Amino acid sequence: MLSRTADHLFWMARYMERAENTARMLDVNYQTALLPQSADAAEQGWKGLLSISELSGDFAKRYGEVTARNVMDYMVSDAGNPSSIRSCLMAARENARAVRGTLTTEVWETQNQTWLEFQRMVATGAFQKDPGAGFEWVKFRSHLSRGVTVGTMLQDEAFHFLRIGSFLERADNTARLLDVKFHAVNSEFFGAVGNGNGPAKDVEYDFYHWSAILRSVSGFEVYRKAYRNVIQPERVAELLILRPDMPRSLAACMNEVVANLKMIANEHSGETLRRAGRLQSDLQYGRIDEILATGLHAYLTQFLERVGTLGVGISRDFLVPVAH
């Protein structure tokens, strides 16, 4: 396969996954903002969302004040923000158009229709009138895109590059979400909740906070089924880092990345595959108590660095070396 074709497929999948992840984060913040809370707490929630995507500086230059409306406009429909839902869906569609002949008709039509429908929703104000429904629509279109890919495409190199793009992006986002959200409630996690020294300061707030994080990764029902008890921060971390049966966990993502990397391996990719396998093994044999003992923030920061290095390696070994 031509490296340029592989590049378009890889980034088509990454951008579609990024649009979904952005919708998930915005949705959980939007729903949380409806709960009784101080103005400062609400503002911190929106600031946290910007920091997850490393966009705080750009937002401050262009919008200044952090308000729900400003952040929503910036992250949904701002063409100048490369991580907005609009930019991601457009980039996914453009990458799909560039390799139209490699995709099945169903995959192309799904990408194209998603972009056209999103433009209509923004132009008519439908997205602004009911953001919750808009975010659900973005998630549904991403699910549809992956499902059509699995259901209609030949499982050849093109298919494997699509899968690698999806799961590398998902691993990166899950780690960022965990890092920022756990940091936001650092005192509750290690104080009132995490070490058993006393009751939580606000049990009701704590429940809604952690359940919101779980819902943002479609993990609320999964948590209940896996642990069958009250929501505990250390269990949330374990579910989203180490559980290979949780679809959006770091372990599940790396299992998919490694499996698909093996299918496209060439004479240049040995080091990249080794790094991916090492990261997969660390997750496979890791223990949550060890991770928490050494520091969750430090662990996730290192994970993000390793995923970034892995992405660079994949670009070097297989793709067109251009910035995205």
XYZ file of N, CA and C in Angstrom, residues 174-175 178-179 182 189-190 194 210 223 227 229 232-244 249-251 281-300 303:
147
model
N -8.473 8.801 26.460
C -8.848 8.228 27.758
C -7.827 8.606 28.822
N -6.551 8.576 28.472
C -5.499 8.947 29.426
C -5.609 10.421 29.806
N -8.704 10.913 32.129
C -8.409 10.425 33.475
C -7.501 11.384 34.230
N -6.458 11.840 33.583
C -5.481 12.698 34.235
C -6.125 13.987 34.726
N -9.140 13.262 37.429
C -8.652 12.835 38.738
C -7.915 13.984 39.426
N -10.062 12.448 46.230
C -9.573 11.117 45.881
C -8.594 10.575 46.916
N -7.611 11.390 47.283
C -6.596 10.906 48.201
C -6.920 11.212 49.658
N -10.169 8.242 49.043
C -9.188 7.257 48.616
C -8.517 6.451 49.698
N -18.056 11.093 39.729
C -17.459 9.873 39.190
C -18.383 9.188 38.193
N -19.250 -0.466 34.780
C -18.720 -0.445 36.150
C -19.623 -1.238 37.082
N -18.081 -4.420 39.023
C -17.710 -4.292 40.437
C -18.877 -4.440 41.411
N -20.662 -2.518 43.207
C -20.662 -1.787 44.472
C -20.657 -0.296 44.188
N -16.070 3.849 43.400
C -14.862 4.211 44.115
C -13.808 4.673 43.108
N -13.124 5.769 43.396
C -12.154 6.319 42.438
C -11.105 5.311 41.981
N -10.583 4.499 42.919
C -9.546 3.545 42.524
C -10.085 2.480 41.578
N -11.369 2.150 41.737
C -11.994 1.191 40.824
C -12.216 1.817 39.450
N -12.586 3.102 39.437
C -12.750 3.810 38.164
C -11.422 3.807 37.402
N -10.339 4.103 38.135
C -9.016 4.119 37.504
C -8.658 2.732 36.968
N -8.933 1.704 37.757
C -8.623 0.343 37.317
C -9.413 -0.025 36.066
N -10.695 0.321 36.056
C -11.555 0.002 34.912
C -11.052 0.660 33.635
N -10.640 1.926 33.741
C -10.282 2.684 32.551
C -8.811 2.562 32.165
N -8.010 1.914 33.009
C -6.601 1.710 32.673
C -6.307 0.247 32.365
N -6.686 -0.659 33.255
C -6.169 -2.030 33.205
C -7.144 -3.092 32.707
N -8.445 -2.800 32.683
C -9.407 -3.845 32.311
C -9.443 -4.045 30.793
N -8.972 -5.186 30.274
C -8.974 -5.412 28.822
C -10.368 -5.645 28.253
N -10.774 1.279 27.646
C -9.647 1.300 28.582
C -8.327 1.374 27.825
N -7.282 1.805 28.531
C -5.960 1.869 27.923
C -5.498 0.482 27.495
N -5.770 -0.535 28.324
C -5.353 -1.903 28.006
C -6.036 -2.406 26.743
N 2.285 -4.892 27.455
C 2.649 -5.777 28.564
C 2.566 -5.069 29.913
N 2.999 -3.811 29.951
C 2.921 -3.050 31.198
C 1.478 -2.925 31.674
N 0.558 -2.752 30.735
C -0.859 -2.668 31.089
C -1.423 -4.042 31.451
N -0.984 -5.066 30.733
C -1.488 -6.414 30.963
C -1.122 -6.924 32.357
N 0.083 -6.601 32.803
C 0.558 -7.123 34.080
C 0.609 -6.069 35.185
N 0.079 -4.886 34.911
C 0.090 -3.834 35.918
C -0.961 -4.059 36.996
N -0.768 -3.404 38.135
C -1.722 -3.454 39.243
C -2.069 -2.029 39.637
N -3.348 -1.788 39.910
C -3.789 -0.423 40.173
C -3.181 0.121 41.458
N -2.953 -0.726 42.474
C -2.369 -0.217 43.709
C -0.937 0.267 43.484
N -0.210 -0.410 42.601
C 1.149 0.028 42.278
C 1.132 1.357 41.515
N 0.187 1.486 40.589
C 0.070 2.720 39.813
C -0.262 3.897 40.724
N -1.217 3.701 41.637
C -1.615 4.777 42.539
C -0.515 5.106 43.537
N 0.247 4.103 43.939
C 1.331 4.327 44.903
C 2.427 5.199 44.306
N 2.697 5.024 43.031
C 3.748 5.818 42.379
C 3.213 7.149 41.855
N 1.892 7.298 41.820
C 1.290 8.553 41.378
C 0.577 8.416 40.051
N -0.723 8.637 40.059
C -1.514 8.470 38.838
C -1.124 9.493 37.771
N -0.901 10.731 38.190
C -0.538 11.771 37.227
C 0.773 11.435 36.515
N 1.758 11.005 37.284
C 3.061 10.653 36.690
C 2.906 9.474 35.737
N 2.084 8.499 36.125
C 1.867 7.314 35.285
C 1.223 7.705 33.961
N 0.169 8.528 34.036
C -0.555 8.907 32.818
C 0.268 9.837 31.936
N 2.518 7.598 30.135
C 1.750 6.852 29.130
C 1.517 7.713 27.891
